Coordinates of C-alpha atoms and ligand atoms in Angstrom, one line a residue:
M60 CA 142.4 93.1 112.2
F61 CA 145.1 93.0 114.5
K62 CA 147.7 91.9 111.5
N63 CA 149.9 94.4 112.9
S64 CA 150.2 92.2 116.4
H65 CA 152.9 90.2 114.4
K66 CA 154.9 93.8 114.0
K67 CA 159.0 93.0 114.1
I68 CA 159.8 96.9 112.9
S69 CA 157.8 99.9 114.0
K70 CA 155.9 101.5 111.7
C71 CA 157.9 104.8 112.5
K72 CA 161.4 103.2 111.9
Q73 CA 159.6 101.4 108.3
L74 CA 158.4 104.9 107.1
R75 CA 161.9 106.6 108.3
S76 CA 163.6 104.1 106.1
L77 CA 161.1 104.4 103.1
L78 CA 162.3 108.3 103.5
E79 CA 166.1 107.9 104.2
S80 CA 166.5 104.9 101.7
N81 CA 168.9 106.0 98.6
E82 CA 166.1 103.9 97.1
L83 CA 163.6 105.2 95.0
G84 CA 160.5 104.0 97.2
F85 CA 156.6 104.7 96.7
I86 CA 153.4 104.8 98.9
L87 CA 150.1 104.7 97.5
E88 CA 146.8 106.3 98.7
A89 CA 144.6 105.3 100.5
H90 CA 141.0 106.3 102.6
N91 CA 140.2 104.0 104.8
G92 CA 140.2 100.4 106.2
I93 CA 139.7 98.3 103.0
S94 CA 142.0 100.4 100.9
A95 CA 144.6 100.6 103.0
S96 CA 144.6 97.1 103.2
I97 CA 144.5 96.7 99.3
V98 CA 147.7 99.3 98.8
E99 CA 149.3 96.5 101.2
S100 CA 148.5 93.1 99.6
A101 CA 149.3 94.9 96.4
G102 CA 153.3 94.9 97.9
F103 CA 153.1 98.6 98.7
K104 CA 155.8 99.5 101.7
G105 CA 153.4 103.0 103.1
I106 CA 150.4 104.0 102.7
W107 CA 149.9 108.1 102.2
G108 CA 146.4 108.9 104.3
S109 CA 145.3 111.8 101.6
G110 CA 143.5 114.3 102.8
L111 CA 141.9 114.3 99.5
A112 CA 140.9 111.1 99.4
M113 CA 139.7 110.6 102.9
S114 CA 137.3 114.6 102.1
A115 CA 136.1 112.7 99.3
Q116 CA 134.8 109.1 101.1
F117 CA 133.2 111.2 103.2
G118 CA 131.4 113.1 100.3
V119 CA 132.9 116.9 101.4
R120 CA 135.2 118.7 99.9
D121 CA 138.7 118.9 100.8
S122 CA 139.1 122.3 102.7
N123 CA 139.6 121.1 106.1
E124 CA 135.3 120.1 106.2
A125 CA 136.4 116.9 107.7
S126 CA 137.4 117.5 111.2
W127 CA 140.6 116.4 112.0
T128 CA 139.5 114.5 114.8
Q129 CA 137.3 112.6 111.9
V130 CA 140.5 111.7 110.0
V131 CA 142.6 111.0 112.9
D132 CA 139.5 108.0 113.5
M133 CA 139.7 106.6 110.0
L134 CA 143.0 106.4 110.4
E135 CA 142.5 104.8 113.4
F136 CA 141.1 101.8 111.3
M137 CA 143.4 102.1 108.3
S138 CA 146.1 101.2 110.7
D139 CA 144.6 98.5 112.3
A140 CA 144.2 96.9 109.1
T141 CA 147.5 97.3 108.0
S142 CA 151.4 96.2 108.8
I143 CA 152.7 99.1 106.7
P144 CA 153.2 102.5 107.7
I145 CA 150.7 105.3 106.7
L146 CA 152.3 108.7 106.3
L147 CA 149.4 111.4 107.2
D148 CA 148.5 114.1 104.3
G149 CA 148.1 116.6 107.9
D150 CA 147.0 120.2 105.5
T151 CA 148.5 122.5 107.7
G152 CA 148.8 120.6 111.2
Y153 CA 144.7 121.9 111.4
G154 CA 145.6 125.1 113.1
N155 CA 148.7 126.3 115.0
F156 CA 151.7 124.8 117.0
N157 CA 149.0 123.9 119.5
N158 CA 147.1 122.0 117.5
M159 CA 150.1 120.7 115.6
R160 CA 151.2 119.7 119.0
R161 CA 148.1 117.5 120.3
L162 CA 147.8 116.0 116.4
V163 CA 151.2 114.7 116.9
V164 CA 150.6 112.7 120.0
K165 CA 147.0 111.8 118.2
L166 CA 149.0 110.1 115.6
E167 CA 151.3 108.2 117.6
Q168 CA 148.8 106.6 119.6
R169 CA 147.2 105.2 116.7
D170 CA 150.7 104.3 115.2
I171 CA 150.8 106.4 112.5
A172 CA 154.1 106.6 111.3
G173 CA 154.3 110.4 110.3
V174 CA 152.7 113.4 109.2
C175 CA 153.5 115.7 106.3
I176 CA 152.2 119.4 107.0
E177 CA 152.1 122.1 104.1
D178 CA 153.2 125.3 104.3
K179 CA 149.0 127.3 103.5
Q180 CA 146.4 128.9 106.3
F181 CA 144.2 126.9 108.0
P182 CA 141.7 126.2 106.4
K183 CA 143.3 124.9 103.0
T184 CA 142.3 123.8 99.8
N185 CA 143.2 121.5 97.3
S186 CA 146.4 122.4 95.7
F187 CA 144.7 121.7 92.6
I188 CA 141.6 124.4 92.9
D189 CA 142.8 127.9 92.2
G190 CA 146.7 127.2 94.0
N191 CA 148.1 130.3 92.8
K192 CA 145.5 132.0 95.0
Q193 CA 146.0 130.7 98.2
P194 CA 148.0 132.5 101.0
L195 CA 151.1 130.2 102.0
A196 CA 152.0 129.9 105.8
D197 CA 154.3 132.4 107.2
I198 CA 158.2 130.5 107.3
D199 CA 159.0 131.6 111.1
E200 CA 155.3 130.2 112.1
F201 CA 155.6 127.3 110.3
C202 CA 158.9 126.6 111.6
G203 CA 157.2 127.0 115.3
K204 CA 155.3 124.2 114.1
I205 CA 157.5 121.4 112.9
K206 CA 159.3 122.5 116.3
A207 CA 156.2 122.0 118.3
G208 CA 155.5 119.1 116.2
K209 CA 159.0 116.9 116.6
D210 CA 158.8 118.1 120.4
S211 CA 156.0 116.8 120.9
Q212 CA 156.9 113.1 119.6
S213 CA 157.7 110.5 121.8
D214 CA 158.8 108.0 119.1
D215 CA 162.5 109.2 117.7
D216 CA 161.2 107.7 114.6
F217 CA 158.1 109.2 113.9
S218 CA 158.4 111.7 110.6
I219 CA 157.4 115.2 109.9
V220 CA 157.6 115.7 106.4
A221 CA 157.3 119.7 105.6
R222 CA 155.5 120.1 102.2
V223 CA 156.5 123.4 100.3
E224 CA 153.5 124.9 98.2
A225 CA 155.7 127.8 97.0
L226 CA 155.5 126.2 93.2
I227 CA 152.2 125.2 93.3
A228 CA 151.4 129.3 94.9
G229 CA 153.6 130.4 91.8
W230 CA 156.3 132.0 93.9
G231 CA 159.1 130.2 92.1
L232 CA 162.3 128.0 93.0
N233 CA 163.9 130.8 94.9
E234 CA 161.3 130.6 97.3
A235 CA 160.6 127.5 97.6
L236 CA 164.5 126.9 98.0
K237 CA 164.6 129.6 101.0
R238 CA 161.3 128.0 102.9
A239 CA 162.3 124.2 102.5
E240 CA 165.7 125.2 104.1
A241 CA 164.5 126.7 106.7
Y242 CA 161.8 123.6 107.5
R243 CA 165.2 121.6 107.0
Q244 CA 166.6 123.4 110.0
A245 CA 163.4 123.6 112.0
G246 CA 163.6 120.1 112.0
A247 CA 161.6 118.4 109.2
D248 CA 162.8 114.7 108.3
G249 CA 161.9 115.4 104.7
I250 CA 160.9 118.0 102.4
L251 CA 157.6 116.9 99.7
I252 CA 158.1 119.5 96.9
H253 CA 154.7 120.0 95.2
S254 CA 154.0 121.2 91.5
K255 CA 150.8 121.5 89.6
L256 CA 152.6 121.8 86.2
S257 CA 152.2 118.8 83.9
R258 CA 155.9 118.3 83.3
P259 CA 158.5 117.8 85.6
D260 CA 161.0 120.5 85.0
E261 CA 160.4 123.1 88.2
I262 CA 160.5 119.7 90.6
L263 CA 163.6 118.1 89.0
A264 CA 165.4 121.8 89.4
F265 CA 164.4 121.8 92.4
A266 CA 165.9 118.4 93.4
K267 CA 168.9 119.8 91.5
E268 CA 169.0 122.3 93.7
W269 CA 168.5 120.4 96.9
A270 CA 171.2 117.9 96.2
G271 CA 169.8 115.4 98.6
R272 CA 170.5 117.6 101.5
S273 CA 167.4 115.6 103.1
P274 CA 164.7 113.0 102.1
L275 CA 162.7 114.7 99.1
V276 CA 159.1 113.7 98.0
I277 CA 157.2 114.1 95.2
V278 CA 153.3 113.6 94.3
P279 CA 153.5 113.4 90.4
T280 CA 149.8 114.0 89.8
K281 CA 149.8 116.0 87.3
Y282 CA 153.3 115.2 85.4
Y283 CA 152.0 111.7 85.7
S284 CA 153.8 110.9 82.3
T285 CA 156.9 111.4 83.6
P286 CA 159.1 108.3 82.9
T287 CA 159.8 107.3 87.1
D288 CA 163.3 106.4 86.0
A289 CA 164.0 110.3 86.1
F290 CA 162.8 110.4 89.7
R291 CA 165.2 108.0 90.2
K292 CA 167.9 109.8 88.7
A293 CA 167.1 112.9 90.5
G294 CA 167.7 111.7 93.5
I295 CA 164.0 112.0 95.0
N296 CA 163.6 109.5 97.7
L297 CA 159.8 109.0 97.9
V298 CA 157.4 109.2 95.2
I299 CA 153.7 109.8 96.7
W300 CA 150.8 108.1 94.1
A301 CA 148.3 110.5 95.5
N302 CA 144.8 109.6 95.0
H303 CA 144.5 106.8 92.4
L304 CA 142.3 104.3 94.6
I305 CA 139.8 106.7 95.0
R306 CA 139.4 107.8 91.6
S307 CA 139.1 104.0 90.4
S308 CA 136.9 103.3 93.2
V309 CA 134.5 106.4 92.3
H310 CA 134.7 105.2 88.5
E311 CA 133.7 101.5 89.3
M312 CA 131.3 102.7 91.7
E313 CA 129.7 105.2 88.9
K314 CA 129.8 102.2 86.2
T315 CA 128.3 99.5 88.5
S316 CA 125.4 101.7 89.6
R317 CA 124.7 102.8 86.2
A318 CA 124.7 99.3 85.3
I319 CA 122.2 98.1 88.0
F320 CA 120.1 100.5 87.4
D321 CA 119.7 100.8 84.1
S322 CA 119.2 96.9 83.8
E323 CA 117.3 96.4 87.3
S324 CA 119.5 93.3 87.4
L325 CA 122.4 92.1 88.7
A326 CA 123.3 89.7 86.3
D327 CA 125.4 91.7 84.5
V328 CA 128.0 93.4 87.1
E329 CA 128.3 89.9 88.9
D330 CA 131.6 89.2 87.4
K331 CA 132.8 92.6 87.0
I332 CA 133.1 93.3 90.6
A333 CA 135.0 91.7 93.8
S334 CA 133.2 88.7 95.1
V335 CA 131.6 88.5 98.5
D336 CA 134.3 86.2 99.3
H337 CA 136.9 88.3 98.4
I338 CA 135.8 91.1 100.4
F339 CA 135.2 88.6 103.4
Q340 CA 139.2 87.8 102.7
L341 CA 140.2 91.5 102.9
Q342 CA 138.2 92.0 106.3
G343 CA 140.2 89.5 107.8
A344 CA 137.6 86.4 107.6
D345 CA 140.1 83.7 108.5
E346 CA 141.7 84.9 111.1
L347 CA 138.7 85.8 112.8
S348 CA 137.5 82.1 112.2
Q349 CA 141.1 80.6 113.6
A350 CA 139.9 83.2 116.7
Q351 CA 137.2 81.4 117.5
D352 CA 138.6 78.3 117.3
R353 CA 141.1 79.0 119.8
Y354 CA 139.0 81.2 122.0
L355 CA 135.3 80.9 121.8
V356 CA 134.1 78.0 123.5
Q357 CA 132.9 75.1 121.2
K358 CA 129.5 75.2 119.5
S359 CA 128.7 71.5 119.2
D360 CA 128.4 70.1 115.6
I361 CA 125.9 67.3 117.1
H362 CA 123.5 66.4 114.1
A363 CA 120.2 65.6 116.0
V364 CA 118.2 62.7 114.1
I365 CA 114.8 62.6 115.5
L366 CA 111.7 60.0 114.5
A367 CA 108.6 61.1 114.4
A368 CA 107.1 59.2 112.1
S369 CA 104.8 57.1 114.2
R370 CA 100.9 58.8 115.1
G371 CA 100.7 57.0 118.4
S372 CA 97.4 55.7 118.1
E373 CA 97.0 55.3 121.7
L374 CA 96.0 59.2 121.9
R375 CA 93.4 58.3 119.8
E376 CA 91.6 61.5 118.4
L377 CA 94.6 63.7 119.7
T378 CA 96.8 62.3 117.2
H379 CA 93.9 62.2 114.3
D380 CA 95.6 65.1 112.0
K381 CA 98.9 65.1 113.8
P382 CA 101.7 62.7 114.6
K383 CA 102.2 62.5 118.7
A384 CA 105.4 64.6 117.6
M385 CA 102.6 66.9 117.6
I386 CA 100.2 67.4 120.6
S387 CA 100.6 70.2 122.3
I388 CA 101.5 69.6 126.3
G389 CA 101.0 72.8 128.3
G390 CA 101.1 74.9 125.3
K391 CA 103.7 73.7 123.2
T392 CA 104.2 70.7 120.9
L393 CA 106.4 67.8 122.2
L394 CA 108.6 68.5 119.3
G395 CA 109.2 71.8 119.6
R396 CA 109.7 71.4 123.5
L397 CA 112.5 68.7 122.3
M398 CA 113.6 70.9 119.0
D399 CA 114.4 73.9 122.3
G400 CA 115.9 71.5 124.5
L401 CA 118.5 70.6 121.9
K402 CA 118.8 74.3 121.0
K403 CA 119.6 75.0 124.5
A404 CA 122.6 72.4 124.3
G405 CA 124.2 74.3 121.2
I406 CA 122.8 72.0 118.5
N407 CA 121.2 73.5 116.2
K408 CA 121.0 70.7 113.5
S409 CA 118.1 68.4 113.3
T410 CA 116.8 66.3 111.1
V411 CA 113.0 65.3 112.0
I412 CA 112.2 62.2 110.0
A413 CA 107.9 61.9 109.6
G414 CA 105.6 60.0 108.5
Y415 CA 102.3 59.8 109.3
K416 CA 100.4 63.6 108.7
A417 CA 104.0 64.5 107.9
E418 CA 102.5 68.0 106.5
A419 CA 101.4 68.9 110.0
I420 CA 104.9 68.8 111.1
N421 CA 105.9 72.6 110.5
L422 CA 108.6 74.0 113.2
L423 CA 110.5 76.4 111.6
G424 CA 114.3 75.5 111.3
I425 CA 114.2 71.7 110.8
E426 CA 114.6 69.6 107.9
K427 CA 112.3 67.1 107.5
C428 CA 112.5 64.1 105.9
I429 CA 109.6 62.0 105.3
N430 CA 109.6 58.3 105.5
E431 CA 106.3 57.6 102.8
D432 CA 106.1 54.2 104.0
Y433 CA 106.0 54.3 107.8
E434 CA 103.0 52.5 108.1
K435 CA 104.5 49.1 106.4
G436 CA 107.3 49.4 108.6
D437 CA 108.9 49.9 112.5
E438 CA 111.7 52.2 113.5
L439 CA 115.1 51.2 111.7
Q440 CA 112.5 51.6 108.5
T441 CA 112.1 55.0 109.5
L442 CA 115.7 55.3 110.6
I443 CA 117.3 54.7 107.1
C444 CA 115.2 57.7 105.6
A445 CA 117.7 59.7 107.2
E446 CA 120.7 57.9 106.4
E447 CA 122.3 60.9 104.0
S448 CA 122.0 63.2 107.5
F449 CA 124.0 61.0 109.2
N450 CA 127.2 62.8 110.9
D451 CA 130.2 61.8 112.6
D452 CA 128.8 63.2 115.8
M453 CA 124.9 63.0 116.1
L454 CA 122.1 61.9 118.4
I455 CA 119.4 59.6 117.7
L456 CA 116.2 60.4 119.7
Y457 CA 112.4 59.4 120.0
S458 CA 110.2 63.2 119.6
D459 CA 107.8 62.0 122.4
L460 CA 110.8 62.7 125.1
L461 CA 110.4 64.9 127.7
F462 CA 113.4 65.4 130.1
R463 CA 115.3 67.6 132.5
E464 CA 118.3 70.1 130.7
Y465 CA 121.1 68.4 132.3
I466 CA 120.1 64.4 130.7
L467 CA 121.1 66.0 127.3
R468 CA 124.2 67.8 128.6
D469 CA 125.5 64.9 130.4
L470 CA 125.1 62.6 127.3
I471 CA 127.3 65.3 125.2
E472 CA 130.1 65.1 127.8
T473 CA 130.0 61.3 128.2
D474 CA 132.9 59.6 125.7
G475 CA 131.6 56.5 123.7
E476 CA 131.6 55.6 120.8
V477 CA 127.5 54.6 121.3
V478 CA 126.2 55.6 124.0
I479 CA 122.6 55.4 125.7
I480 CA 121.2 57.2 128.8
V481 CA 119.6 54.5 131.0
D482 CA 117.1 55.4 133.9
S483 CA 117.9 53.3 136.7
A484 CA 114.5 54.2 138.9
L485 CA 112.8 51.2 137.9
D486 CA 109.9 52.4 140.4
N487 CA 109.7 55.6 138.4
P488 CA 105.9 56.2 138.0
N489 CA 106.3 58.6 135.2
I490 CA 106.9 54.8 132.7
T491 CA 104.3 53.3 131.9
G492 CA 103.0 50.4 129.0
S493 CA 105.7 49.1 128.0
P494 CA 109.3 50.4 128.2
D495 CA 112.8 49.6 126.7
Y496 CA 114.3 47.5 129.6
A497 CA 118.3 47.8 130.1
Y498 CA 120.6 45.1 130.8
C499 CA 124.1 46.5 131.7
S500 CA 127.2 45.3 132.9
K501 CA 126.8 47.2 136.5
N502 CA 124.2 48.6 137.7
D503 CA 124.0 52.3 139.1
D504 CA 126.5 52.8 141.9
R505 CA 124.7 56.0 142.0
S506 CA 128.3 57.3 143.0
P507 CA 129.0 61.0 141.6
F508 CA 131.5 59.6 139.4
M509 CA 130.9 58.4 136.0
Q510 CA 131.1 54.7 136.1
D511 CA 131.9 52.3 133.2
V512 CA 129.4 50.5 132.1
T513 CA 128.0 49.0 129.1
L514 CA 124.6 47.5 127.8
T515 CA 124.3 43.8 127.5
Q516 CA 120.5 44.0 126.3
L517 CA 117.9 45.6 125.5
S518 CA 114.4 43.6 126.0
S519 CA 110.6 44.9 126.0
S520 CA 110.9 42.1 129.0
A521 CA 111.6 42.4 132.6
D522 CA 112.7 38.7 132.5
A523 CA 114.8 38.7 129.6
S524 CA 117.6 37.6 131.6
E525 CA 118.4 36.3 134.7
K526 CA 119.7 39.2 136.2
K527 CA 117.4 41.9 136.5
P528 CA 117.6 44.9 134.4
S529 CA 119.4 48.3 135.2
G530 CA 116.5 50.7 134.0
Y531 CA 114.8 51.4 131.5
W532 CA 116.3 53.1 128.2
I533 CA 114.8 55.9 127.6
G534 CA 114.6 56.5 124.0
M535 CA 118.6 58.3 123.2
M536 CA 121.4 57.5 122.2
R537 CA 124.8 59.4 120.8
V538 CA 126.7 58.5 118.2
R539 CA 130.4 59.1 117.2
K540 CA 132.4 58.5 113.8
Q541 CA 133.3 54.6 114.2
G542 CA 129.5 54.6 116.4
R543 CA 127.9 55.5 112.9
E544 CA 129.8 53.6 110.6
W545 CA 128.7 50.3 113.1
I546 CA 125.2 51.3 112.6
E547 CA 125.2 52.1 109.1
A548 CA 126.9 49.1 108.6
A549 CA 124.6 47.3 110.5
L550 CA 121.6 48.7 108.7
E551 CA 122.8 47.3 105.5
E552 CA 123.1 44.3 107.4
L553 CA 119.7 43.9 108.8
K554 CA 117.9 45.6 105.6
S555 CA 118.0 42.5 103.8
A556 CA 116.8 40.7 106.9
A557 CA 113.0 39.0 106.3
N558 CA 111.7 40.9 109.3
F559 CA 113.5 44.4 109.0
N560 CA 110.0 46.4 108.8
E561 CA 109.5 44.8 112.1
L562 CA 112.9 46.3 113.9
T563 CA 113.4 48.8 116.2
L564 CA 116.5 50.8 117.5
P565 CA 116.5 48.3 120.8
D566 CA 116.9 45.6 117.9
L567 CA 119.7 47.7 116.6
L568 CA 121.4 48.3 119.6
N569 CA 121.2 44.5 120.1
H570 CA 122.6 43.5 117.1
L571 CA 125.4 45.8 117.5
I572 CA 126.4 44.1 120.7
E573 CA 126.1 40.5 119.2
Q574 CA 128.5 42.1 117.4
G575 CA 130.8 42.9 120.3
K576 CA 130.1 46.3 119.4
P577 CA 130.4 48.4 122.9
I578 CA 127.3 50.4 124.1
H579 CA 128.2 53.0 127.1
V580 CA 125.8 53.4 129.0
H581 CA 124.8 56.8 131.2
Y582 CA 122.6 56.6 134.1
I583 CA 119.9 58.7 135.5
D584 CA 117.7 58.8 138.2
G585 CA 114.5 59.6 136.6
H586 CA 113.6 62.9 135.3
W587 CA 111.6 62.2 132.3
L588 CA 108.9 60.7 130.5
D589 CA 107.8 59.6 127.5
V590 CA 104.2 60.0 126.2
N591 CA 102.5 57.0 124.6
S592 CA 99.0 57.3 126.3
L593 CA 95.8 59.3 127.1
D594 CA 97.3 59.2 130.8
D595 CA 100.9 60.2 130.3
I596 CA 99.4 63.5 128.8
D597 CA 98.3 64.6 132.7
R598 CA 101.7 63.4 134.1
A599 CA 103.5 65.8 131.2
S600 CA 101.7 68.4 131.7
D601 CA 102.8 68.1 134.8
F602 CA 106.3 67.4 134.3
T603 CA 106.2 70.8 132.1
K604 CA 105.3 72.7 135.3
Ligands
LIG882 C1 146.2 115.2 98.6 O1 146.5 113.9 98.3 O2 145.5 115.1 99.5 C2 147.1 115.9 98.7 C3 147.5 115.5 97.5 O3 147.6 116.5 99.2 S1 147.4 117.1 96.3 O4 145.8 116.4 96.4 O5 147.7 116.7 95.2 O6 147.6 118.4 96.8
LIG883 MG1 145.9 117.1 100.8

């Protein structure tokens, strides 16, 4: 699509030079967008918009059964899909001089480079069906149509080719020459001389007499066995291979549909037909994906890793048959709410690490991995179960969090290889139990500007340092490429520690700090809670209202 946006020479000019070139040129039939782009890919310098083929692909006869606007609409797809010119087989011009005028205007609007009209009467039928019974147009009337078309074009290079049907209708060479000359004088940019004989004799005789008076075009459908060099020697300018893509596709479609019907399987045909990828390629899928990179707001490629292995035993019978992540708050599970929040932030890839009653975690669209030994270990032992899902851009978070949307959005926008969210509202009434106190390089100055703050320690105690804690870690961290490498290396080291099964995410972060890795802090002021106890359930319900 839009391949022609980089065109250098106009399609009209391209067709005109094909017609006027002394070197024999070739154009091939196409009948829709995809066949047009196949013609171009094969190397052809132009396309024949065949009336027969376009009618056939609509499943109607080549007798003006498809309306001219249906033809023009199809041409638009063909033109959009290609950068080479299209010469339309415009039948008789779909009416009189007036219809011809409107046709030319509409074709130019769709970047069609030229039209060929034949000197028969509307409605015409294909030249190979009882050709000699078909009445020819009155010469003067047809010349008027050519003139009207030429007077209507706005691009000087738009071409009108006059097709002489005298040989088809059995009128002989002289009539054909007389008509061709009249059409040339009326302004036609070329003459198409058509024949239904299996030998090229009458065409070659015509070419000899014509003697290069104006560009000469032929359609060797019936005299196809003639060596092409004979056309070259006869001084013909352009050969139209008029119907070979519709015929080859019909042939293949018949074979394929028979094979699928008979075998009730696709196994035999798969290797014999175009791959789906090839269809995508012909449709210009690559161009679209490049355009998406350029124009679309980038959807995040962040992968969320969610720890959901623990039972949450303080919640007693509520977690009898399911882990804490699956308890319902205000009609929706904690994990379901979390997934919705992630989706809203554009995060569509998640791995949930389940453990206790893993089978109860049954949400659609999540990747689940299971820590079979959840009872023997703690958070890091759970986290390593998802190591294969680690990504160069990821979130690691607990499954029992409720938070306002902006918190996740802000975390996504904050720079740093490892960034954690710290709630500086130490008086946050929603936080009970044993939170993780965050000691940071600076306290929250509550300014609207982003502060450059790093974590110095996480602790379960509020007096782990001489300084007061700066807030609570809420259990959410963002990790980028290098941060991921730090975490993977730290996990590798910690795995061999005797107490690995007791280690938690705060232990991991403290380990990184000991190694001198900066853990960036993004402050918030409340607006979240986690669910640990039965008392938290009421607070959580209020929070979701
Ligand atoms: C067509 O392709 O529709 C033509 C050429 O008009 S022919 O079928 O040979 O008449
Ligand atoms: Mg035709």
